[in-house]
PDB file of C-alpha atoms in Angstrom:
ATOM      1  CA  UNK E  14       0.000   0.000   0.000  1.00  0.00           C
ATOM      2  CA  UNK E  15       1.226   3.511  -0.788  1.00  0.00           C
ATOM      3  CA  UNK E  16       0.335   4.857   2.632  1.00  0.00           C
ATOM      4  CA  UNK E  17      -1.353   8.183   3.215  1.00  0.00           C
ATOM      5  CA  UNK E  18      -0.742  10.549   0.312  1.00  0.00           C
ATOM      6  CA  UNK E  19      -0.687  14.313   0.711  1.00  0.00           C
ATOM      7  CA  UNK E  20      -0.321  17.061  -1.843  1.00  0.00           C
ATOM      8  CA  UNK E  21       1.276  19.419  -2.332  1.00  0.00           C
ATOM      9  CA  UNK E  22       4.360  18.637  -0.236  1.00  0.00           C
ATOM     10  CA  UNK E  23       5.335  22.285  -0.104  1.00  0.00           C
ATOM     11  CA  UNK E  24       3.250  25.398  -0.602  1.00  0.00           C
ATOM     12  CA  UNK E  25       4.360  29.012  -0.537  1.00  0.00           C
ATOM     13  CA  UNK E  26       1.647  31.598  -0.870  1.00  0.00           C
ATOM     14  CA  UNK E  27       0.945  35.208  -0.078  1.00  0.00           C
ATOM     15  CA  UNK E  28      -1.284  36.438   2.668  1.00  0.00           C
ATOM     16  CA  UNK E  29      -4.910  36.573   1.595  1.00  0.00           C
ATOM     17  CA  UNK E  30      -4.659  33.754  -0.923  1.00  0.00           C
ATOM     18  CA  UNK E  31      -6.698  30.567  -0.740  1.00  0.00           C
ATOM     19  CA  UNK E  32      -4.805  27.397   0.083  1.00  0.00           C
ATOM     20  CA  UNK E  33      -6.108  23.879  -0.502  1.00  0.00           C
ATOM     21  CA  UNK E  34      -4.375  20.847   0.952  1.00  0.00           C
ATOM     22  CA  UNK E  35      -5.281  17.384  -0.236  1.00  0.00           C
ATOM     23  CA  UNK E  36      -5.177  13.947   1.319  1.00  0.00           C
ATOM     24  CA  UNK E  37      -5.778  10.403   0.162  1.00  0.00           C
ATOM     25  CA  UNK E  38      -6.086   8.009   3.125  1.00  0.00           C
ATOM     26  CA  UNK E  39      -5.085   4.375   3.152  1.00  0.00           C
ATOM     27  CA  UNK E  40      -7.682   2.310   1.320  1.00  0.00           C
ATOM     28  CA  UNK E  41     -10.155   0.684   3.683  1.00  0.00           C
ATOM     29  CA  UNK E  42      -9.470   3.038   6.556  1.00  0.00           C
ATOM     30  CA  UNK E  43     -12.515   4.441   8.287  1.00  0.00           C
ATOM     31  CA  UNK E  44     -11.194   7.555  10.007  1.00  0.00           C
ATOM     32  CA  UNK E  45      -9.242  10.536   8.705  1.00  0.00           C
ATOM     33  CA  UNK E  46      -7.494  13.232  10.709  1.00  0.00           C
ATOM     34  CA  UNK E  47      -6.026  16.641   9.929  1.00  0.00           C
ATOM     35  CA  UNK E  48      -3.258  17.904  12.237  1.00  0.00           C
ATOM     36  CA  UNK E  49      -1.140  21.036  12.299  1.00  0.00           C
ATOM     37  CA  UNK E  50       2.404  21.047  13.695  1.00  0.00           C
ATOM     38  CA  UNK E  51       4.329  24.126  14.796  1.00  0.00           C
ATOM     39  CA  UNK E  52       7.307  24.591  17.068  1.00  0.00           C
ATOM     40  CA  UNK E  53       5.282  26.682  19.483  1.00  0.00           C
ATOM     41  CA  UNK E  54       2.138  24.574  19.776  1.00  0.00           C
ATOM     42  CA  UNK E  55       3.325  21.118  18.806  1.00  0.00           C
ATOM     43  CA  UNK E  56       0.950  18.749  17.010  1.00  0.00           C
ATOM     44  CA  UNK E  57      -2.687  19.833  17.180  1.00  0.00           C
ATOM     45  CA  UNK E  58      -5.729  17.949  15.924  1.00  0.00           C
ATOM     46  CA  UNK E  59      -7.812  20.200  13.709  1.00  0.00           C
ATOM     47  CA  UNK E  60     -10.632  17.879  12.668  1.00  0.00           C
ATOM     48  CA  UNK E  61     -11.390  14.222  12.225  1.00  0.00           C
ATOM     49  CA  UNK E  62     -13.848  12.296  10.087  1.00  0.00           C
ATOM     50  CA  UNK E  63     -15.397   8.906  10.617  1.00  0.00           C
ATOM     51  CA  UNK E  64     -16.876   7.263   7.504  1.00  0.00           C
ATOM     52  CA  UNK E  65     -16.628  10.653   5.745  1.00  0.00           C
ATOM     53  CA  UNK E  66     -18.627  12.447   8.457  1.00  0.00           C
ATOM     54  CA  UNK E  67     -16.924  15.154  10.575  1.00  0.00           C
ATOM     55  CA  UNK E  68     -16.923  13.971  14.187  1.00  0.00           C
ATOM     56  CA  UNK E  69     -14.861  16.572  16.003  1.00  0.00           C
ATOM     57  CA  UNK E  70     -13.886  19.939  14.530  1.00  0.00           C
ATOM     58  CA  UNK E  71     -13.217  21.676  17.828  1.00  0.00           C
ATOM     59  CA  UNK E  72      -9.581  22.168  16.846  1.00  0.00           C
ATOM     60  CA  UNK E  73     -10.316  24.168  13.716  1.00  0.00           C
ATOM     61  CA  UNK E  74      -8.847  27.580  14.554  1.00  0.00           C
ATOM     62  CA  UNK E  75     -11.471  29.827  12.993  1.00  0.00           C
ATOM     63  CA  UNK E  76     -13.891  30.223  10.122  1.00  0.00           C
ATOM     64  CA  UNK E  77     -11.058  30.659   7.667  1.00  0.00           C
ATOM     65  CA  UNK E  78     -10.424  26.912   7.926  1.00  0.00           C
ATOM     66  CA  UNK E  79     -12.737  24.344   6.400  1.00  0.00           C
ATOM     67  CA  UNK E  80     -12.409  20.627   5.675  1.00  0.00           C
ATOM     68  CA  UNK E  81     -14.379  18.244   3.519  1.00  0.00           C
ATOM     69  CA  UNK E  82     -14.387  14.554   2.834  1.00  0.00           C
ATOM     70  CA  UNK E  83     -16.606  13.960  -0.210  1.00  0.00           C
ATOM     71  CA  UNK E  84     -15.771  10.255  -0.361  1.00  0.00           C
ATOM     72  CA  UNK E  85     -13.765   7.605   1.444  1.00  0.00           C
ATOM     73  CA  UNK E  86     -10.632   8.199  -0.598  1.00  0.00           C
ATOM     74  CA  UNK E  87     -10.247  11.975  -0.584  1.00  0.00           C
ATOM     75  CA  UNK E  88     -10.242  14.912   1.806  1.00  0.00           C
ATOM     76  CA  UNK E  89      -9.345  18.582   1.552  1.00  0.00           C
ATOM     77  CA  UNK E  90      -8.369  21.216   4.079  1.00  0.00           C
ATOM     78  CA  UNK E  91      -8.910  24.745   2.860  1.00  0.00           C
ATOM     79  CA  UNK E  92      -7.672  28.010   4.312  1.00  0.00           C
ATOM     80  CA  UNK E  93      -9.311  31.158   2.953  1.00  0.00           C
ATOM     81  CA  UNK E  94      -7.923  33.746   3.333  1.00  0.00           C
ATOM     82  CA  UNK E  95      -4.519  32.579   4.498  1.00  0.00           C
ATOM     83  CA  UNK E  96      -2.458  34.492   7.050  1.00  0.00           C
ATOM     84  CA  UNK E  97       1.241  34.308   8.006  1.00  0.00           C
ATOM     85  CA  UNK E  98       0.333  32.665  11.339  1.00  0.00           C
ATOM     86  CA  UNK E  99      -1.075  29.703   9.377  1.00  0.00           C
ATOM     87  CA  UNK E 100       2.480  28.762   8.390  1.00  0.00           C
ATOM     88  CA  UNK E 101       3.024  25.235   9.680  1.00  0.00           C
ATOM     89  CA  UNK E 102       3.294  21.627   8.614  1.00  0.00           C
ATOM     90  CA  UNK E 103      -0.122  20.092   8.029  1.00  0.00           C
ATOM     91  CA  UNK E 104      -0.456  16.338   8.400  1.00  0.00           C
ATOM     92  CA  UNK E 105      -3.215  14.036   7.325  1.00  0.00           C
ATOM     93  CA  UNK E 106      -3.545  10.672   9.066  1.00  0.00           C
ATOM     94  CA  UNK E 107      -5.901   7.752   8.709  1.00  0.00           C
ATOM     95  CA  UNK E 108      -6.961   4.875  10.897  1.00  0.00           C
ATOM     96  CA  UNK E 109      -8.648   1.560  10.309  1.00  0.00           C
ATOM     97  CA  UNK E 110     -10.772   2.093  13.381  1.00  0.00           C
ATOM     98  CA  UNK E 111     -13.936   4.122  13.789  1.00  0.00           C
ATOM     99  CA  UNK E 112     -12.642   5.857  16.901  1.00  0.00           C
ATOM    100  CA  UNK E 113      -9.947   8.474  16.955  1.00  0.00           C
ATOM    101  CA  UNK E 114      -7.896   6.932  19.719  1.00  0.00           C
ATOM    102  CA  UNK E 115      -6.424   3.910  17.948  1.00  0.00           C
ATOM    103  CA  UNK E 116      -3.329   3.557  15.778  1.00  0.00           C
ATOM    104  CA  UNK E 117      -2.987   6.273  13.166  1.00  0.00           C
ATOM    105  CA  UNK E 118      -0.925   6.323   9.973  1.00  0.00           C
ATOM    106  CA  UNK E 119       0.467   9.686   8.989  1.00  0.00           C
ATOM    107  CA  UNK E 120       1.205  11.146   5.598  1.00  0.00           C
ATOM    108  CA  UNK E 121       4.439  13.001   4.833  1.00  0.00           C
ATOM    109  CA  UNK E 122       2.870  16.393   5.505  1.00  0.00           C
ATOM    110  CA  UNK E 123       2.429  19.643   3.596  1.00  0.00           C
ATOM    111  CA  UNK E 124       4.829  22.400   4.600  1.00  0.00           C
ATOM    112  CA  UNK E 125       2.914  25.673   4.233  1.00  0.00           C
ATOM    113  CA  UNK E 126       4.549  29.072   4.249  1.00  0.00           C
ATOM    114  CA  UNK E 127       2.329  32.136   4.073  1.00  0.00           C
ATOM    115  CA  UNK E 128       4.231  35.322   3.313  1.00  0.00           C
TER     116      UNK E 128
ATOM    117  CA  UNK S  25      -6.919  19.818  28.061  1.00  0.00           C
ATOM    118  CA  UNK S  26      -5.213  16.555  28.872  1.00  0.00           C
ATOM    119  CA  UNK S  27      -1.819  16.217  27.288  1.00  0.00           C
ATOM    120  CA  UNK S  28       1.064  13.845  27.503  1.00  0.00           C
ATOM    121  CA  UNK S  29       4.257  15.596  28.431  1.00  0.00           C
ATOM    122  CA  UNK S  30       7.562  14.013  27.486  1.00  0.00           C
ATOM    123  CA  UNK S  31      10.724  14.213  29.501  1.00  0.00           C
ATOM    124  CA  UNK S  32      13.459  15.033  28.747  1.00  0.00           C
ATOM    125  CA  UNK S  33      12.886  17.501  25.917  1.00  0.00           C
ATOM    126  CA  UNK S  34      16.202  16.480  24.377  1.00  0.00           C
ATOM    127  CA  UNK S  35      18.514  13.511  24.853  1.00  0.00           C
ATOM    128  CA  UNK S  36      21.923  12.865  23.328  1.00  0.00           C
ATOM    129  CA  UNK S  37      23.612   9.461  23.667  1.00  0.00           C
ATOM    130  CA  UNK S  38      26.262   7.322  22.009  1.00  0.00           C
ATOM    131  CA  UNK S  39      25.463   4.485  19.666  1.00  0.00           C
ATOM    132  CA  UNK S  40      24.979   1.268  21.602  1.00  0.00           C
ATOM    133  CA  UNK S  41      23.662   2.963  24.733  1.00  0.00           C
ATOM    134  CA  UNK S  42      20.078   2.690  25.911  1.00  0.00           C
ATOM    135  CA  UNK S  43      17.695   5.637  25.639  1.00  0.00           C
ATOM    136  CA  UNK S  44      14.830   6.191  28.046  1.00  0.00           C
ATOM    137  CA  UNK S  45      12.070   8.712  27.509  1.00  0.00           C
ATOM    138  CA  UNK S  46       9.190   9.404  29.834  1.00  0.00           C
ATOM    139  CA  UNK S  47       5.650  10.605  29.368  1.00  0.00           C
ATOM    140  CA  UNK S  48       3.294  11.921  32.034  1.00  0.00           C
ATOM    141  CA  UNK S  49      -0.382  12.626  31.563  1.00  0.00           C
ATOM    142  CA  UNK S  50      -3.155  14.143  33.602  1.00  0.00           C
ATOM    143  CA  UNK S  51      -6.352  12.101  33.460  1.00  0.00           C
ATOM    144  CA  UNK S  52      -7.375   8.461  33.086  1.00  0.00           C
ATOM    145  CA  UNK S  53      -6.771   6.954  29.683  1.00  0.00           C
ATOM    146  CA  UNK S  54      -7.863   4.000  27.565  1.00  0.00           C
ATOM    147  CA  UNK S  55      -4.520   3.670  25.834  1.00  0.00           C
ATOM    148  CA  UNK S  56      -1.191   5.395  25.321  1.00  0.00           C
ATOM    149  CA  UNK S  57       0.802   5.354  22.110  1.00  0.00           C
ATOM    150  CA  UNK S  58       4.350   6.218  21.129  1.00  0.00           C
ATOM    151  CA  UNK S  59       5.239   7.654  17.717  1.00  0.00           C
ATOM    152  CA  UNK S  60       8.544   8.515  16.055  1.00  0.00           C
ATOM    153  CA  UNK S  61       9.136  11.424  13.706  1.00  0.00           C
ATOM    154  CA  UNK S  62      12.271  11.698  11.622  1.00  0.00           C
ATOM    155  CA  UNK S  63      13.238  15.196  10.557  1.00  0.00           C
ATOM    156  CA  UNK S  64      10.973  16.471   7.793  1.00  0.00           C
ATOM    157  CA  UNK S  65       8.771  13.387   7.833  1.00  0.00           C
ATOM    158  CA  UNK S  66       5.404  12.288   9.151  1.00  0.00           C
ATOM    159  CA  UNK S  67       4.895  10.443  12.413  1.00  0.00           C
ATOM    160  CA  UNK S  68       5.294   6.687  12.507  1.00  0.00           C
ATOM    161  CA  UNK S  69       3.413   4.573  15.017  1.00  0.00           C
ATOM    162  CA  UNK S  70       5.694   2.522  17.270  1.00  0.00           C
ATOM    163  CA  UNK S  71       3.601   0.887  19.946  1.00  0.00           C
ATOM    164  CA  UNK S  72       0.222   1.080  21.684  1.00  0.00           C
ATOM    165  CA  UNK S  73      -0.261   0.043  25.301  1.00  0.00           C
ATOM    166  CA  UNK S  74      -3.701  -0.241  26.852  1.00  0.00           C
ATOM    167  CA  UNK S  75      -4.600   0.911  30.342  1.00  0.00           C
ATOM    168  CA  UNK S  76      -4.818  -2.670  31.616  1.00  0.00           C
ATOM    169  CA  UNK S  77      -1.311  -3.507  30.371  1.00  0.00           C
ATOM    170  CA  UNK S  78       1.876  -2.775  32.285  1.00  0.00           C
ATOM    171  CA  UNK S  79       4.599  -3.557  29.772  1.00  0.00           C
ATOM    172  CA  UNK S  80       4.931  -4.180  26.074  1.00  0.00           C
ATOM    173  CA  UNK S  81       7.848  -5.060  23.825  1.00  0.00           C
ATOM    174  CA  UNK S  82       8.494  -4.592  20.145  1.00  0.00           C
ATOM    175  CA  UNK S  83      11.962  -5.429  18.898  1.00  0.00           C
ATOM    176  CA  UNK S  84      14.394  -3.105  20.688  1.00  0.00           C
ATOM    177  CA  UNK S  85      11.531  -1.079  22.176  1.00  0.00           C
ATOM    178  CA  UNK S  86      10.090  -1.579  25.626  1.00  0.00           C
ATOM    179  CA  UNK S  87       7.172   0.467  26.881  1.00  0.00           C
ATOM    180  CA  UNK S  88       5.902   0.513  30.427  1.00  0.00           C
ATOM    181  CA  UNK S  89       2.734   2.062  31.771  1.00  0.00           C
ATOM    182  CA  UNK S  90       2.037   2.988  35.382  1.00  0.00           C
ATOM    183  CA  UNK S  91      -1.562   4.179  35.596  1.00  0.00           C
ATOM    184  CA  UNK S  92      -1.251   4.939  39.317  1.00  0.00           C
ATOM    185  CA  UNK S  93       1.468   7.473  38.542  1.00  0.00           C
ATOM    186  CA  UNK S  94      -0.071   8.450  35.196  1.00  0.00           C
ATOM    187  CA  UNK S  95       3.216   7.881  33.441  1.00  0.00           C
ATOM    188  CA  UNK S  96       4.816   5.803  30.728  1.00  0.00           C
ATOM    189  CA  UNK S  97       8.359   5.195  29.611  1.00  0.00           C
ATOM    190  CA  UNK S  98       9.851   4.217  26.275  1.00  0.00           C
ATOM    191  CA  UNK S  99      13.155   2.369  26.354  1.00  0.00           C
ATOM    192  CA  UNK S 100      15.209   1.903  23.207  1.00  0.00           C
ATOM    193  CA  UNK S 101      17.957  -0.635  23.775  1.00  0.00           C
ATOM    194  CA  UNK S 102      21.272  -0.771  21.907  1.00  0.00           C
ATOM    195  CA  UNK S 103      20.544   2.488  20.111  1.00  0.00           C
ATOM    196  CA  UNK S 104      21.666   3.148  16.544  1.00  0.00           C
ATOM    197  CA  UNK S 105      22.317   6.368  14.659  1.00  0.00           C
ATOM    198  CA  UNK S 106      19.129   5.618  12.693  1.00  0.00           C
ATOM    199  CA  UNK S 107      17.123   5.985  15.932  1.00  0.00           C
ATOM    200  CA  UNK S 108      17.837   9.725  15.842  1.00  0.00           C
ATOM    201  CA  UNK S 109      14.369  11.286  15.731  1.00  0.00           C
ATOM    202  CA  UNK S 110      11.729  12.947  17.865  1.00  0.00           C
ATOM    203  CA  UNK S 111       9.549  10.659  19.945  1.00  0.00           C
ATOM    204  CA  UNK S 112       6.007  11.561  20.935  1.00  0.00           C
ATOM    205  CA  UNK S 113       3.550  10.033  23.325  1.00  0.00           C
ATOM    206  CA  UNK S 114      -0.146  10.317  22.558  1.00  0.00           C
ATOM    207  CA  UNK S 115      -3.020   9.723  24.926  1.00  0.00           C
ATOM    208  CA  UNK S 116      -6.746   9.577  24.689  1.00  0.00           C
ATOM    209  CA  UNK S 117      -9.080  10.453  27.534  1.00  0.00           C
ATOM    210  CA  UNK S 118     -11.240   7.801  29.154  1.00  0.00           C
ATOM    211  CA  UNK S 119     -14.838   8.921  28.753  1.00  0.00           C
ATOM    212  CA  UNK S 120     -13.737  11.716  26.457  1.00  0.00           C
ATOM    213  CA  UNK S 121     -14.099  12.342  22.756  1.00  0.00           C
ATOM    214  CA  UNK S 122     -11.874   9.415  21.710  1.00  0.00           C
ATOM    215  CA  UNK S 123      -9.166  11.445  20.016  1.00  0.00           C
ATOM    216  CA  UNK S 124      -5.435  11.499  20.559  1.00  0.00           C
ATOM    217  CA  UNK S 125      -3.575  14.363  22.174  1.00  0.00           C
ATOM    218  CA  UNK S 126       0.141  14.486  21.481  1.00  0.00           C
ATOM    219  CA  UNK S 127       2.927  15.766  23.694  1.00  0.00           C
ATOM    220  CA  UNK S 128       5.670  18.083  22.513  1.00  0.00           C
ATOM    221  CA  UNK S 129       8.130  15.222  22.087  1.00  0.00           C
ATOM    222  CA  UNK S 130      11.632  14.183  23.085  1.00  0.00           C
ATOM    223  CA  UNK S 131      14.338  14.894  20.535  1.00  0.00           C
ATOM    224  CA  UNK S 132      16.773  11.967  20.593  1.00  0.00           C
ATOM    225  CA  UNK S 133      20.214  12.218  19.019  1.00  0.00           C
ATOM    226  CA  UNK S 134      22.289   9.056  18.750  1.00  0.00           C
ATOM    227  CA  UNK S 135      25.908   9.846  17.985  1.00  0.00           C
ATOM    228  CA  UNK S 136      27.880   7.293  15.938  1.00  0.00           C
TER     229      UNK S 136
END
């Protein structure tokens, strides 16, 4: 299996622009997670889906962030408009289980820089 | 919010030595997991230990869990340069929303 796939791997954009991050989970996995990692705050859960349905989005920072999972093999995280403080590494992870507390498999991450 | 907290923040050892990292948490858990992150990469799951387990082994890794002290330790025996990475513990919260909360990690450097 190819593992969790994320694109793009790197993104540099200017403040105010829309950013879309993409994720393809491992086939057959039932849960998908979006995390953000910064030096200051560490690894934070933004949102997770179970069977394509958002279960917990309490970590989404503000209305500028939105996430969708239109089918079992694809999810997007969108930031509109982007701000310099959104600069971070964004990880997607998936899990075979229907709860968010079991083993998770992480993608390589998208390194976002907002100028 | 509950969070695992690793100790030490950084650890530097020589190849062949053992490395021990600790994790403390605040509230009762269902399970505790350890992950490794190499520089510039995603996290890789190492081991999961449930609240009713006290010790678990996987290759050169040994994890212990003391629920009375709300702490866990990760021991890497006979370390190699390739073990250089950051190590994170992740906990859920018993009776909570069934999601993982990660600590800030221990940065391990194994010198050849």
